[in-house]
Amino acid sequence: MNPLLTTKEETFRAGTDNLDFFRKRLSKISNGVILFCFSGEADIILDLKKYHIVPNTNTMILPNSIFSLTSASKNFSVHYFAFSEEMFRTASFRLNPAFIHFLKENSSYTHTLPEALRSINGLIEASVAIYNDFTNRFRENIAQNLLHIFLLDTYDKVQRLFTQEQIEGSSRKEQLFKKFINLIHTHCTTQRDVTFYAEQLCISTRYLSAITKQMGRDSAKEIIDEFLMLELKVALQSTDLSLKEIADKYRFPDQSFFGRYFKKHAGMSPKEYRARK
């Protein structure tokens, strides 16, 4: 069972786990999670980015992120506070969108300052306490307030420790690139055409690809394909959808086109990939 999964009946969860459910498995997490490592170490992948987790590392998983545990020591363990997407939207409603994007692009951080550790430990202790208090009529509201307090505290630290340029981008090109990546996170399952993203950013497709290459990345189309392939691999690994259903869900013209697209980027057919995983 996925220990980080929330439901309509259980909009938040808190506890400790070794995350073995995610070992060498790509999983799309529809809700949000705050992880805090207190023992051992591990390597994770979060939306194509690799992070090394050690004690006192805090990891923020925003809703609809793709997560995998690639390796972990035997004593690896984390505290977790998982919350629904709706709870996250409410708790972060008035925060600067650039800050939320900054969290997504800088998801993992190892704390060294005592005051920061006190803050995260306080959140973990309080979230576990209210999660286990099943008779409390206001437990969901309290959990939401705890998340709001944590986000405000994190926002304060980001504002103090990073410059506005680091948060929002030091140039117009960097700002456009950050917005482009954010758009891909939102639309890559239904939009594969560079033109769509260029229009959303009010720039030409040529200029968009020039920006992505200047940022040290692949072309705009290649970045879109990377994120879409991650989504497709999750669907093949973690769902029972047929190949036709996956082709329909991700708006491929037909199953045959989906198969050719997947093989081009993965070096094997969707059926072979599913069998291996």
mmCIF file of N, CA and C in Angstrom, residues 96 98-99 102 106 155-171 174-175 178:
data_model
loop_
_atom_site.group_PDB
_atom_site.id
_atom_site.type_symbol
_atom_site.label_atom_id
_atom_site.label_comp_id
_atom_site.label_asym_id
_atom_site.label_seq_id
_atom_site.Cartn_x
_atom_site.Cartn_y
_atom_site.Cartn_z
ATOM 1 N N ASN A 96 3.131 33.743 -3.347
ATOM 2 C CA ASN A 96 3.632 34.106 -4.666
ATOM 3 C C ASN A 96 3.830 32.844 -5.523
ATOM 4 N N ALA A 98 5.728 32.346 -7.933
ATOM 5 C CA ALA A 98 7.161 32.140 -8.167
ATOM 6 C C ALA A 98 7.778 31.328 -7.031
ATOM 7 N N PHE A 99 7.280 31.506 -5.813
ATOM 8 C CA PHE A 99 7.770 30.746 -4.669
ATOM 9 C C PHE A 99 7.392 29.269 -4.807
ATOM 10 N N PHE A 102 9.581 27.765 -7.272
ATOM 11 C CA PHE A 102 10.910 27.617 -6.685
ATOM 12 C C PHE A 102 10.968 26.336 -5.856
ATOM 13 N N ASN A 106 13.432 23.225 -6.530
ATOM 14 C CA ASN A 106 14.427 23.019 -5.469
ATOM 15 C C ASN A 106 13.769 22.232 -4.344
ATOM 16 N N TYR A 155 8.526 30.131 3.190
ATOM 17 C CA TYR A 155 8.525 31.327 2.349
ATOM 18 C C TYR A 155 9.415 32.411 2.959
ATOM 19 N N ASP A 156 9.320 32.570 4.277
ATOM 20 C CA ASP A 156 10.152 33.550 4.975
ATOM 21 C C ASP A 156 11.631 33.220 4.801
ATOM 22 N N LYS A 157 11.988 31.938 4.974
ATOM 23 C CA LYS A 157 13.402 31.543 4.867
ATOM 24 C C LYS A 157 13.909 31.707 3.441
ATOM 25 N N VAL A 158 13.080 31.369 2.458
ATOM 26 C CA VAL A 158 13.489 31.525 1.059
ATOM 27 C C VAL A 158 13.720 32.991 0.745
ATOM 28 N N GLN A 159 12.832 33.859 1.235
ATOM 29 C CA GLN A 159 12.977 35.296 0.986
ATOM 30 C C GLN A 159 14.245 35.851 1.628
ATOM 31 N N ARG A 160 14.628 35.285 2.768
ATOM 32 C CA ARG A 160 15.804 35.797 3.475
ATOM 33 C C ARG A 160 17.117 35.215 2.952
ATOM 34 N N LEU A 161 17.081 33.962 2.507
ATOM 35 C CA LEU A 161 18.310 33.272 2.127
ATOM 36 C C LEU A 161 18.621 33.341 0.633
ATOM 37 N N PHE A 162 17.601 33.666 -0.191
ATOM 38 C CA PHE A 162 17.809 33.725 -1.634
ATOM 39 C C PHE A 162 17.412 35.102 -2.150
ATOM 40 N N THR A 163 18.071 35.524 -3.211
ATOM 41 C CA THR A 163 17.724 36.803 -3.815
ATOM 42 C C THR A 163 16.481 36.645 -4.683
ATOM 43 N N GLN A 164 15.851 37.762 -4.992
ATOM 44 C CA GLN A 164 14.680 37.738 -5.854
ATOM 45 C C GLN A 164 15.035 37.178 -7.228
ATOM 46 N N GLU A 165 16.247 37.448 -7.677
ATOM 47 C CA GLU A 165 16.697 36.918 -8.972
ATOM 48 C C GLU A 165 16.778 35.400 -8.939
ATOM 49 N N GLN A 166 17.262 34.842 -7.808
ATOM 50 C CA GLN A 166 17.351 33.391 -7.688
ATOM 51 C C GLN A 166 15.970 32.752 -7.664
ATOM 52 N N ILE A 167 15.006 33.435 -7.094
ATOM 53 C CA ILE A 167 13.650 32.891 -6.980
ATOM 54 C C ILE A 167 12.900 33.020 -8.303
ATOM 55 N N GLU A 168 12.957 34.186 -8.909
ATOM 56 C CA GLU A 168 12.150 34.439 -10.094
ATOM 57 C C GLU A 168 12.930 34.347 -11.406
ATOM 58 N N GLY A 169 14.264 34.344 -11.323
ATOM 59 C CA GLY A 169 15.075 34.326 -12.533
ATOM 60 C C GLY A 169 15.786 35.652 -12.688
ATOM 61 N N SER A 170 17.050 35.603 -13.107
ATOM 62 C CA SER A 170 17.852 36.818 -13.168
ATOM 63 C C SER A 170 17.657 37.594 -14.460
ATOM 64 N N SER A 171 17.011 36.985 -15.434
ATOM 65 C CA SER A 171 16.791 37.654 -16.712
ATOM 66 C C SER A 171 15.436 37.250 -17.263
ATOM 67 N N GLU A 174 15.516 33.615 -18.420
ATOM 68 C CA GLU A 174 15.424 32.635 -17.339
ATOM 69 C C GLU A 174 13.999 32.568 -16.800
ATOM 70 N N GLN A 175 13.339 33.701 -16.709
ATOM 71 C CA GLN A 175 11.952 33.728 -16.252
ATOM 72 C C GLN A 175 11.050 32.968 -17.229
ATOM 73 N N LYS A 178 11.607 29.201 -16.789
ATOM 74 C CA LYS A 178 10.931 28.694 -15.611
ATOM 75 C C LYS A 178 9.430 28.544 -15.879
#
